[in-house]
PDB file of C-alpha atoms and ligand atoms in Angstrom:
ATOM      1  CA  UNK D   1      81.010 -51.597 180.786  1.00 93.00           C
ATOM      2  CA  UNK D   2      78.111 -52.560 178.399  1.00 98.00           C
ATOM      3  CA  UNK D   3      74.803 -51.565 179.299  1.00 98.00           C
ATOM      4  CA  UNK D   4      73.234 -52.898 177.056  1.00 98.00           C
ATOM      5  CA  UNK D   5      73.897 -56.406 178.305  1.00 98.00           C
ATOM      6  CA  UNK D   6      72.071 -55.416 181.876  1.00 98.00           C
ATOM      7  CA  UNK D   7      69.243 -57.566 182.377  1.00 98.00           C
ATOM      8  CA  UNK D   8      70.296 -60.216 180.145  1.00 98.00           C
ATOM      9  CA  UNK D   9      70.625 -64.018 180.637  1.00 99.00           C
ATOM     10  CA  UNK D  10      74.063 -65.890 179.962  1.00 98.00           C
ATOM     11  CA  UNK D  11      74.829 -70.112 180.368  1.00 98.00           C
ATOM     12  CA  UNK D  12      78.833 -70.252 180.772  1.00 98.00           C
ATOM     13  CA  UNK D  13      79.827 -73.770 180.445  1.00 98.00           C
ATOM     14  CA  UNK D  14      82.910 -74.729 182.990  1.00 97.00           C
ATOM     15  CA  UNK D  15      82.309 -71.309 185.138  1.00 95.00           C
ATOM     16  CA  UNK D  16      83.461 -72.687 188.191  1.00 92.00           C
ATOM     17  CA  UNK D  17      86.929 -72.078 187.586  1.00 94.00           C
ATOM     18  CA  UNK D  18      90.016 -70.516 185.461  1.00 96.00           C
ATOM     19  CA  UNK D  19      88.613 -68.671 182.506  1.00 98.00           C
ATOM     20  CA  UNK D  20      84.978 -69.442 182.717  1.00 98.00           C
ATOM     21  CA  UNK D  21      85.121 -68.401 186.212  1.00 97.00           C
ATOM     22  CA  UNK D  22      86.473 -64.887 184.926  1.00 98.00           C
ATOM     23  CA  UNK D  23      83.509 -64.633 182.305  1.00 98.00           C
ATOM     24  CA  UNK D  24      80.822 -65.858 184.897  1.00 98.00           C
ATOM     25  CA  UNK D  25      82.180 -62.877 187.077  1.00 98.00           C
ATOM     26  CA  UNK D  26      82.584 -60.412 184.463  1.00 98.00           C
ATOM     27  CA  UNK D  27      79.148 -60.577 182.610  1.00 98.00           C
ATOM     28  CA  UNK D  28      78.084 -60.924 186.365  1.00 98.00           C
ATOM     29  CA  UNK D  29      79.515 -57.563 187.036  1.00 98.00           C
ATOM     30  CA  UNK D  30      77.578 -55.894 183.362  1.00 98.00           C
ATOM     31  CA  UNK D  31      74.260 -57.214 185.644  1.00 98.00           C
ATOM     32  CA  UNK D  32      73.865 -60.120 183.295  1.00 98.00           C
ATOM     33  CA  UNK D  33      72.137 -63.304 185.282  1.00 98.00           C
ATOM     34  CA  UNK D  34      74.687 -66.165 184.769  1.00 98.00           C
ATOM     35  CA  UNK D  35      73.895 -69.632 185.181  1.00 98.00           C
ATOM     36  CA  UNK D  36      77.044 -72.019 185.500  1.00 98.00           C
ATOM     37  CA  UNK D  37      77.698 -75.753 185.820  1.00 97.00           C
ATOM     38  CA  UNK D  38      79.912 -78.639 187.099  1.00 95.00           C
ATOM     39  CA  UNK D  39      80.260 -81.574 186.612  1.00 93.00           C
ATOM     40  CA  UNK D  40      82.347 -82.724 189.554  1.00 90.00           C
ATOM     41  CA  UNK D  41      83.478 -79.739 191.127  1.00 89.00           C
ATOM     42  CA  UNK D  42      80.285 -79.190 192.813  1.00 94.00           C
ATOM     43  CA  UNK D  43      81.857 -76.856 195.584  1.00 95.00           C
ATOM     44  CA  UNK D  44      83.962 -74.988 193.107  1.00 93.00           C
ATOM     45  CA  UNK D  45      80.163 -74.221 190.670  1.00 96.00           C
ATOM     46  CA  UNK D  46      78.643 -73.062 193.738  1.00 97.00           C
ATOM     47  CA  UNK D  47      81.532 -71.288 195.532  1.00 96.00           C
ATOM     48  CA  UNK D  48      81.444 -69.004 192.614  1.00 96.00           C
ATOM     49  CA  UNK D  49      77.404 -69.168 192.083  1.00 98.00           C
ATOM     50  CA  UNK D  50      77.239 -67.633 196.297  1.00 98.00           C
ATOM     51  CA  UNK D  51      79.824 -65.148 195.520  1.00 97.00           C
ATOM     52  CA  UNK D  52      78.491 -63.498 192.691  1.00 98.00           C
ATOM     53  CA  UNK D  53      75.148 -63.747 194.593  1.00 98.00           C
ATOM     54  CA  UNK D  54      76.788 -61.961 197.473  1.00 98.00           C
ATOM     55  CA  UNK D  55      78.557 -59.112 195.306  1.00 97.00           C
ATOM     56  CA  UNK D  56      74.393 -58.497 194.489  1.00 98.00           C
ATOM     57  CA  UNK D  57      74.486 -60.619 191.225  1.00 98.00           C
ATOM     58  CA  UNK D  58      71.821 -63.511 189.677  1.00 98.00           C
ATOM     59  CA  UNK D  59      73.541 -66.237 189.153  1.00 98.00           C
ATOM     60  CA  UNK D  60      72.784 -70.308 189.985  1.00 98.00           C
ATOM     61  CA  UNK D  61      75.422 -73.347 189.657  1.00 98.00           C
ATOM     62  CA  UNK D  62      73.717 -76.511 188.063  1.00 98.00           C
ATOM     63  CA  UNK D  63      74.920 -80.408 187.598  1.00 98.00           C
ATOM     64  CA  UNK D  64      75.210 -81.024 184.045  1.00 98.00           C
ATOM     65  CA  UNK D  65      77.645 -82.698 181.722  1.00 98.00           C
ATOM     66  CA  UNK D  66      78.804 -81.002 178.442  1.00 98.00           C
ATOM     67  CA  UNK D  67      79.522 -83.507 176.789  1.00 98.00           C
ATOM     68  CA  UNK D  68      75.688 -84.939 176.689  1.00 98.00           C
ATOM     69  CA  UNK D  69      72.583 -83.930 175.274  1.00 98.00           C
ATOM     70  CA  UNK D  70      71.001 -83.760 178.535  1.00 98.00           C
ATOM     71  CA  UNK D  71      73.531 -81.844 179.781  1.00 98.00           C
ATOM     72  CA  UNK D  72      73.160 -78.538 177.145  1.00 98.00           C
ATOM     73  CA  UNK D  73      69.224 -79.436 177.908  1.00 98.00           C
ATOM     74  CA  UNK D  74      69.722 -78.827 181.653  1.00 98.00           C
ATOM     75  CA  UNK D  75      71.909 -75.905 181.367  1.00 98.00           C
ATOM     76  CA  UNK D  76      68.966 -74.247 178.906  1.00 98.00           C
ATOM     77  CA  UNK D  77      66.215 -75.073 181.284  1.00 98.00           C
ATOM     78  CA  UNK D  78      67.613 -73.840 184.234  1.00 98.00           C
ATOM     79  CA  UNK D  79      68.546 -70.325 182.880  1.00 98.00           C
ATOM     80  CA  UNK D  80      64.450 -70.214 181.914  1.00 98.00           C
ATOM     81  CA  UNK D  81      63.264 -71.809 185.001  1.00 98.00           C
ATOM     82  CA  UNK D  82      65.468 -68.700 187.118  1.00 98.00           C
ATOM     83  CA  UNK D  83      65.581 -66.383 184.657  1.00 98.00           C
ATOM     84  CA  UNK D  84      63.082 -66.398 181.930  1.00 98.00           C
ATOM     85  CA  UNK D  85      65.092 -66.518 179.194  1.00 98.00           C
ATOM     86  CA  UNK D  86      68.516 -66.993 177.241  1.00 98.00           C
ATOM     87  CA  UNK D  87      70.143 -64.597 175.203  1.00 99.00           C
ATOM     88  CA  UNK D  88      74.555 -65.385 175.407  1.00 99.00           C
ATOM     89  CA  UNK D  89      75.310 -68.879 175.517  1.00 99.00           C
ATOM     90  CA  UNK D  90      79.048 -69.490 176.264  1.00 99.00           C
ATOM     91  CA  UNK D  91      80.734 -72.457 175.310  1.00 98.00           C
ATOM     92  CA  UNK D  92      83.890 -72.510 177.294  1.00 98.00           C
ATOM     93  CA  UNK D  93      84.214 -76.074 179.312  1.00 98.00           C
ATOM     94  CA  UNK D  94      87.748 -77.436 177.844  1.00 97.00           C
ATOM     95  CA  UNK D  95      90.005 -80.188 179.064  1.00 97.00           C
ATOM     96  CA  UNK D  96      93.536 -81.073 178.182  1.00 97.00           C
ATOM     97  CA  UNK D  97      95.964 -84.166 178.288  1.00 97.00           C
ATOM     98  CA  UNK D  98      99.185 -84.913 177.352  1.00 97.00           C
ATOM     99  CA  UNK D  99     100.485 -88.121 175.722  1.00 98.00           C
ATOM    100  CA  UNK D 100     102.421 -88.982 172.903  1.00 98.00           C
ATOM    101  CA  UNK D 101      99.544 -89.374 169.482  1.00 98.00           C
ATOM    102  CA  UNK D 102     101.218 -92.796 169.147  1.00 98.00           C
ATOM    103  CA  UNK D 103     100.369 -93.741 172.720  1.00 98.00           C
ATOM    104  CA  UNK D 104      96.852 -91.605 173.208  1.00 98.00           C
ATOM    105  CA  UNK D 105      94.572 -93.853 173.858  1.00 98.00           C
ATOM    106  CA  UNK D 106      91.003 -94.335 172.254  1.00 98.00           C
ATOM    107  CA  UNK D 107      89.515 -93.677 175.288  1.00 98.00           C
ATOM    108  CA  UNK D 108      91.192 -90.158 175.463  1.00 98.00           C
ATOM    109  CA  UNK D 109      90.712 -89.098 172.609  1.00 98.00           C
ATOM    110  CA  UNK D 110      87.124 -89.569 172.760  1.00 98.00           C
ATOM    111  CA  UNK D 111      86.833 -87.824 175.677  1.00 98.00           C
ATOM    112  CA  UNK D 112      88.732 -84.436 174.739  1.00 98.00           C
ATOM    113  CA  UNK D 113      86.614 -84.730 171.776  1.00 98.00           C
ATOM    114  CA  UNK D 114      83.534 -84.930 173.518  1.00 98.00           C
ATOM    115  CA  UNK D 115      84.282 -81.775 176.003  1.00 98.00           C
ATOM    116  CA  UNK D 116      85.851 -79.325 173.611  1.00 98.00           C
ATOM    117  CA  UNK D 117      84.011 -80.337 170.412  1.00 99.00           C
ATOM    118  CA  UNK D 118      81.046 -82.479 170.262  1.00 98.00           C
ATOM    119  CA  UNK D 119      79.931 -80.042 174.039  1.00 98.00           C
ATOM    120  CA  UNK D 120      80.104 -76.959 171.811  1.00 99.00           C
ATOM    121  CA  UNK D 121      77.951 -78.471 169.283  1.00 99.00           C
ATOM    122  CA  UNK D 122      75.311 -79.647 171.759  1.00 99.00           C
ATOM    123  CA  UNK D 123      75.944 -76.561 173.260  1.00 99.00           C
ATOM    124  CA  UNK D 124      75.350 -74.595 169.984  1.00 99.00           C
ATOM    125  CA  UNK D 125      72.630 -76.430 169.199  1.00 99.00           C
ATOM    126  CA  UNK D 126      70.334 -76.352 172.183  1.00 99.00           C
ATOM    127  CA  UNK D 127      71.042 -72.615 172.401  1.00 99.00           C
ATOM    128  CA  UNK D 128      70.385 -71.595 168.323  1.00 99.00           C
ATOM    129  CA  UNK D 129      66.708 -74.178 168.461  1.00 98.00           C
ATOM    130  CA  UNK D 130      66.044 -71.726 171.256  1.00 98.00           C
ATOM    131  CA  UNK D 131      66.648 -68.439 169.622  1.00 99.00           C
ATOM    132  CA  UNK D 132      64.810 -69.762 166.015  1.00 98.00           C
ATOM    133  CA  UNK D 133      61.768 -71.119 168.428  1.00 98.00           C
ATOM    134  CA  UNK D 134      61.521 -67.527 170.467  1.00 98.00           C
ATOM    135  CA  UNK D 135      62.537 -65.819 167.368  1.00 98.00           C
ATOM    136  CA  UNK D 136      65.101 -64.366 169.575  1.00 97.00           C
ATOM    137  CA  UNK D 137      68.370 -62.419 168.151  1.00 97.00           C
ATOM    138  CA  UNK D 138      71.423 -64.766 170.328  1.00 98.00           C
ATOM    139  CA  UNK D 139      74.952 -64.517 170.738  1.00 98.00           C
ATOM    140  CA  UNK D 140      77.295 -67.748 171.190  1.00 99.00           C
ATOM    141  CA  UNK D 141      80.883 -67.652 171.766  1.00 99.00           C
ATOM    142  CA  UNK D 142      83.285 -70.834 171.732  1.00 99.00           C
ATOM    143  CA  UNK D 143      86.360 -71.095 173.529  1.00 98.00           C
ATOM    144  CA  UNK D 144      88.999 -72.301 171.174  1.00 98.00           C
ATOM    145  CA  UNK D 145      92.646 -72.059 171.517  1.00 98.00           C
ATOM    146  CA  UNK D 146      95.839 -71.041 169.603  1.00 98.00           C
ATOM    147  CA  UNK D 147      95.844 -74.569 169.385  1.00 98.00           C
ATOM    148  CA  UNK D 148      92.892 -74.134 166.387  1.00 98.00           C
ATOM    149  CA  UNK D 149      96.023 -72.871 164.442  1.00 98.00           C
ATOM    150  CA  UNK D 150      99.159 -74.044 166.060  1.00 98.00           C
ATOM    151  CA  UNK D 151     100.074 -77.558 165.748  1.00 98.00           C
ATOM    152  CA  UNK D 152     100.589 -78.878 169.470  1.00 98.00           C
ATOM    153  CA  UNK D 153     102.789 -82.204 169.136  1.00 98.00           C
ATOM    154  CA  UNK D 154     101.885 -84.711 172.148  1.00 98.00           C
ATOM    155  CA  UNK D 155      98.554 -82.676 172.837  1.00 98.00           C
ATOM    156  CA  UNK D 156      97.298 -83.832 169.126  1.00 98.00           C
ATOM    157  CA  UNK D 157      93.665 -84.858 170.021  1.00 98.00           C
ATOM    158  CA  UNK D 158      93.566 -81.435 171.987  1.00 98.00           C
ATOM    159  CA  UNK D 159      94.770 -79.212 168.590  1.00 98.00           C
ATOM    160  CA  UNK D 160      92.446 -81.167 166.691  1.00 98.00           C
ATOM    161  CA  UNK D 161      89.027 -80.092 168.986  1.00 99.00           C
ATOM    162  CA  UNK D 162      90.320 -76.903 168.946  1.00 99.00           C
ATOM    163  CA  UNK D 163      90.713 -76.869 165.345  1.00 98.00           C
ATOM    164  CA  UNK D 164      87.194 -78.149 164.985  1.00 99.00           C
ATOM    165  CA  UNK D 165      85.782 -75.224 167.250  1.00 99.00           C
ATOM    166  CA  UNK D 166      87.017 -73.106 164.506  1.00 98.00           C
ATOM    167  CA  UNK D 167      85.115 -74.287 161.594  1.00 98.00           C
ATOM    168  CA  UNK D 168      82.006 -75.269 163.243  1.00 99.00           C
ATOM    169  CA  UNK D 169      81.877 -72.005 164.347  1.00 99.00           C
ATOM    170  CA  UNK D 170      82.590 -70.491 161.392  1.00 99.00           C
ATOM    171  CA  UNK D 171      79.770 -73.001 159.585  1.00 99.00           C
ATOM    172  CA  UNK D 172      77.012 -72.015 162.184  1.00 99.00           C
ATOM    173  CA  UNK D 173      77.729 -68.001 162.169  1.00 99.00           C
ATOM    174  CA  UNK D 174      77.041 -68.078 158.345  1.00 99.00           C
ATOM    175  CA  UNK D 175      74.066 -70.936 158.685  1.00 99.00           C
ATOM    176  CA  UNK D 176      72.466 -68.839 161.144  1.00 99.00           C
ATOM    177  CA  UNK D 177      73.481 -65.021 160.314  1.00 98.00           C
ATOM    178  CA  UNK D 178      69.973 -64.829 158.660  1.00 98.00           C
ATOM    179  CA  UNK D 179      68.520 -65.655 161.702  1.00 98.00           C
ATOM    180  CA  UNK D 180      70.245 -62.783 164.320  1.00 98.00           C
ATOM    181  CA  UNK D 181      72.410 -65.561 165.508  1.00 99.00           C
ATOM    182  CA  UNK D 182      75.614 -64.212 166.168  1.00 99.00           C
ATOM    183  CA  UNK D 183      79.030 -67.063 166.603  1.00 99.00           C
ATOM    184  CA  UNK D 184      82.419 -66.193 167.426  1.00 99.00           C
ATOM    185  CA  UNK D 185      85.144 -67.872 169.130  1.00 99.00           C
ATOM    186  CA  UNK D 186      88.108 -66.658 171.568  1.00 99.00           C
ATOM    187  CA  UNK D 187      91.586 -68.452 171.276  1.00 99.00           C
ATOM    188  CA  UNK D 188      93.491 -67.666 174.168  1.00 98.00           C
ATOM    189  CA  UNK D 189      97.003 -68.609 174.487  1.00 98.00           C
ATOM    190  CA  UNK D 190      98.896 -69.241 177.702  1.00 98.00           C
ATOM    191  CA  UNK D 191      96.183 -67.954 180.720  1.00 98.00           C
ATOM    192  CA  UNK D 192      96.848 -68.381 184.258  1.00 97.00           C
ATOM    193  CA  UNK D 193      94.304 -70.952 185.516  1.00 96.00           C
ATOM    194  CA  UNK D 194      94.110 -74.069 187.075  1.00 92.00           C
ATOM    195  CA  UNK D 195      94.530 -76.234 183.650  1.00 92.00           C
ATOM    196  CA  UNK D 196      98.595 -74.628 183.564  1.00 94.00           C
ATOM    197  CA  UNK D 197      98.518 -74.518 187.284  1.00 94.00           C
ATOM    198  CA  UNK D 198     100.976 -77.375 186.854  1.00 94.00           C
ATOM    199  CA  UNK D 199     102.916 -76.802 184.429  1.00 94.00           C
ATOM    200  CA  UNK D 200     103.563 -72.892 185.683  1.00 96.00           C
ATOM    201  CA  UNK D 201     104.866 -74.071 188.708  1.00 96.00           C
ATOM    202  CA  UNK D 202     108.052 -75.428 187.255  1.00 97.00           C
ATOM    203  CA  UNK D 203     109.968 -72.199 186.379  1.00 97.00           C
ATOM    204  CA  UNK D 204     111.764 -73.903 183.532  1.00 97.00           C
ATOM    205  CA  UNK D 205     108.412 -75.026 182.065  1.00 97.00           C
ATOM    206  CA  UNK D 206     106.895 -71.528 182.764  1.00 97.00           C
ATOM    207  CA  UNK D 207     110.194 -69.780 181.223  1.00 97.00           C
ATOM    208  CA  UNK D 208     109.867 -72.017 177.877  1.00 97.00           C
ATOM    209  CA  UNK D 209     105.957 -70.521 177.725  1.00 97.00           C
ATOM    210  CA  UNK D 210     107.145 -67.306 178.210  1.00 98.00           C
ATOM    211  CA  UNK D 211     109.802 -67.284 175.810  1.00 97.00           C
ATOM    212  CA  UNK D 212     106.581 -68.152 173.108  1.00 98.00           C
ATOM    213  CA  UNK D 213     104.918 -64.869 174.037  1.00 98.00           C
ATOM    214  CA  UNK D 214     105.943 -61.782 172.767  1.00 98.00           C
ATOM    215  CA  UNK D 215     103.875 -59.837 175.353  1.00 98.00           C
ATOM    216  CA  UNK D 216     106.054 -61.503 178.047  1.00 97.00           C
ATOM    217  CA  UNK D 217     103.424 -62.400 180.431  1.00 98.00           C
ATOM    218  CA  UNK D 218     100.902 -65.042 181.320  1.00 98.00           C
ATOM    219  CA  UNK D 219      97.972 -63.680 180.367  1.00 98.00           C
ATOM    220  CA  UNK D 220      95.160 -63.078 183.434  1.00 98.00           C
ATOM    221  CA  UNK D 221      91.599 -64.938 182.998  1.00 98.00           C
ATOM    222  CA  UNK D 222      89.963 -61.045 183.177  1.00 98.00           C
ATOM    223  CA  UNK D 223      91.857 -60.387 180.005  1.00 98.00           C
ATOM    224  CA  UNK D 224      89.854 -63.476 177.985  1.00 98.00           C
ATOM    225  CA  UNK D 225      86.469 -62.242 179.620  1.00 98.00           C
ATOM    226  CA  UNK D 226      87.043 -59.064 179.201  1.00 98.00           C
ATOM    227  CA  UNK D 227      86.804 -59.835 175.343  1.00 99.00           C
ATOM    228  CA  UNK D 228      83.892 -62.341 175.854  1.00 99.00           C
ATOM    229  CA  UNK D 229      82.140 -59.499 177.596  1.00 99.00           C
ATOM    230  CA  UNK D 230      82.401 -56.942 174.230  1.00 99.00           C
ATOM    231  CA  UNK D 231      81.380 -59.885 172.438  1.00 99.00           C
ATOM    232  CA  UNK D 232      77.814 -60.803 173.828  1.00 99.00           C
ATOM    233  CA  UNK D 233      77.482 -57.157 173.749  1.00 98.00           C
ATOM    234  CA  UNK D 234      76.110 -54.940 170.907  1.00 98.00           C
ATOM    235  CA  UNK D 235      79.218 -53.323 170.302  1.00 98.00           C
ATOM    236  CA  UNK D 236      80.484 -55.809 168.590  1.00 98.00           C
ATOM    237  CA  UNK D 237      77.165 -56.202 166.826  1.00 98.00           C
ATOM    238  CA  UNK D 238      78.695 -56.479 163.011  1.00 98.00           C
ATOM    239  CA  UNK D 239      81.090 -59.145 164.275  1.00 99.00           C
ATOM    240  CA  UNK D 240      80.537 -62.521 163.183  1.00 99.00           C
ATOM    241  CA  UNK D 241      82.226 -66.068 162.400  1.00 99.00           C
ATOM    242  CA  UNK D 242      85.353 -64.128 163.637  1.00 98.00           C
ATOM    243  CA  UNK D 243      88.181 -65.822 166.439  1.00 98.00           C
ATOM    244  CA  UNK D 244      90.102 -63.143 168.433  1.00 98.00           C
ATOM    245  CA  UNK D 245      93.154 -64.228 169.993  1.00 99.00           C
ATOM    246  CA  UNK D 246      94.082 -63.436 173.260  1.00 99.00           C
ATOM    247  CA  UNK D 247      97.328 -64.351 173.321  1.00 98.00           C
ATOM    248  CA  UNK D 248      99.674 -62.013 173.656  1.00 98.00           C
ATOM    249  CA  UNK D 249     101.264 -62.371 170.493  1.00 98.00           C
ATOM    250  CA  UNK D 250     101.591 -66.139 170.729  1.00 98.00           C
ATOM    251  CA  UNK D 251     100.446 -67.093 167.349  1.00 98.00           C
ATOM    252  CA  UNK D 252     102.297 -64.552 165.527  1.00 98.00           C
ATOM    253  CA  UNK D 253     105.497 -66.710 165.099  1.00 97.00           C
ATOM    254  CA  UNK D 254     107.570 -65.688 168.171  1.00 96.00           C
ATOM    255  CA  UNK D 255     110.587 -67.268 166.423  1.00 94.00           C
ATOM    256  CA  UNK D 256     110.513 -64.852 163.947  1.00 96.00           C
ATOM    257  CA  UNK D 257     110.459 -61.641 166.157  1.00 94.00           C
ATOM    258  CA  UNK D 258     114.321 -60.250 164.936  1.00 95.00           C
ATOM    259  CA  UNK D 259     113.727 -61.138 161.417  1.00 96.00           C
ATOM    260  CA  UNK D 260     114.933 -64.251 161.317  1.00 95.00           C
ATOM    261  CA  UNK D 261     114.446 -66.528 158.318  1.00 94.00           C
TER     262      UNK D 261
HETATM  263  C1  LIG T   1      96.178 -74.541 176.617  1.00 76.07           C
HETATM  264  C2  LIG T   1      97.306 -74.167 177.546  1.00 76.07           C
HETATM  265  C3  LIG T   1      98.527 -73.754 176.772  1.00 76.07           C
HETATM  266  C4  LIG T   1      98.177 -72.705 175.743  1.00 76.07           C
HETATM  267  C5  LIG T   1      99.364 -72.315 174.881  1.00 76.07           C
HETATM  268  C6  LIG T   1      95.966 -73.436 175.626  1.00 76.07           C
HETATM  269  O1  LIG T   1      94.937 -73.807 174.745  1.00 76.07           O
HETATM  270  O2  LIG T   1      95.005 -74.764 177.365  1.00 76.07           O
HETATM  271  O3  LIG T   1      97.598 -75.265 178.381  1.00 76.07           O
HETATM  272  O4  LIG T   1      99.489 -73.213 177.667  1.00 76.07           O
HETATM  273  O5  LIG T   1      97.161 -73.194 174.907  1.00 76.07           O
HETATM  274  O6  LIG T   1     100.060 -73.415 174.384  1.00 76.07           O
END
């Protein structure tokens, strides 16, 4: 547990569900108020807002789209009109697709770019005006992937968001390190949530993931939060423009592991 993150005021972006949903309930659980959003699971977003209401928490699901500039707007005014203030904003909506880079369509592409990338920028940027106009010390952490450093054939427009995450990240912890503005990002590898849900339930499919993870499980959604939670905390106060991968050894080259080569 942090205490020092009692009290304190959190957005997490796609916290109805899979990882996001593990963060919302973790930071919930430090006594942080959390403010989540949807953008069509509206039953999911407030499912999760009631429960951590029930379990004693502050916490409010909102309507708002990542991927827009009223969107990140929204998200920012609600955690003020609730709860006063901002002080972790967590970028961690993400959507995937598979096709073939000679097939993806325009259209696609556009919209996994919008979600992963150009919503953490809006996202960054609504929450770092806000800290430089309060002259507020913040904290924002992306969600990235393995995929910001493993090339993921058929998934190409997803690897390249990711990759993006990285060095925009990167580029705003040093712009704004001046400032008390902290950036990091997480790059989980295989997690259990609804995005694999799929894809895990084909044991052939779930046995080729497994056989890329030297850790030998799929990792649990608490295990990503649980490293978003020691970020927006002060313990990890001298960290910045850093990714930590939670991935079970995923990007270490698996292939490698009895010294082949
Ligand atoms: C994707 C998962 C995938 C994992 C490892 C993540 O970024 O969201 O679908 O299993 O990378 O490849």
């Amino acid at each position: 547990m942090y205490p020092d993150l009692s009290g304190k005021v959190a957005v997490v972006t796609g916290g109805s569900k899979g990882i996001g949903n593990a963060i919302a309930r973790r930071l919930s659980e430090e006594k942080m108020s959390v403010v989540i959003n949807y953008n069509h699971d509206r039953c999911g977003a407030e499912e999760t807002a009631e429960s951590l209401r029930k379990a004693g928490g502050n916490a409010v699901a909102i309507r708002a789209d990542v991927g827009t500039e009223k969107g990140a707007r929204a998200l920012l005014n609600a955690a003020i009109e609730h709860f006063d203030t901002l002080d972790v904003w967590i970028n961690n909506a993400g959507i995937e697709k598979q096709s073939p880079t000679h097939k993806l369509s325009l259209e696609d592409w556009n919209r996994i770019i919008n979600v992963n990338l150009t919503g953490v920028f809006l996202g960054s940027r609504t929450a770092i005006k806000y800290f430089l106009n309060q002259r507020k010390k913040g904290n924002i952490i992306n969600m990235s992937s393995v995929h910001q450093r493993i090339p993921w054939p058929t998934f190409a427009h997803y690897a390249a968001s990711k990759g993006g995450v990285r060095l925009f990240s990167e580029t705003i912890a040093l712009e704004y390190a001046k400032n008390g503005i902290r950036v990091n990002g997480i790059a989980p590898g295989a997690i259990n949530t609804p995005i694999n849900a799929e894809k895990f339930s084909d044991p052939n499919q779930k046995q080729s993931t497994l056989d890329l993870i030297p850790i030998d499980y799929i990792g649990k959604p608490e295990e990503v939060a649980a490293v978003a939670a020691w970020l927006a905390s002060g313990e990890s106060g001298y960290v910045t423009g850093a990714t930590i991968f939670v991935d079970g050894g995923m990007s270490l080259y698996p292939e490698f592991e009895e010294g082949q080569g």
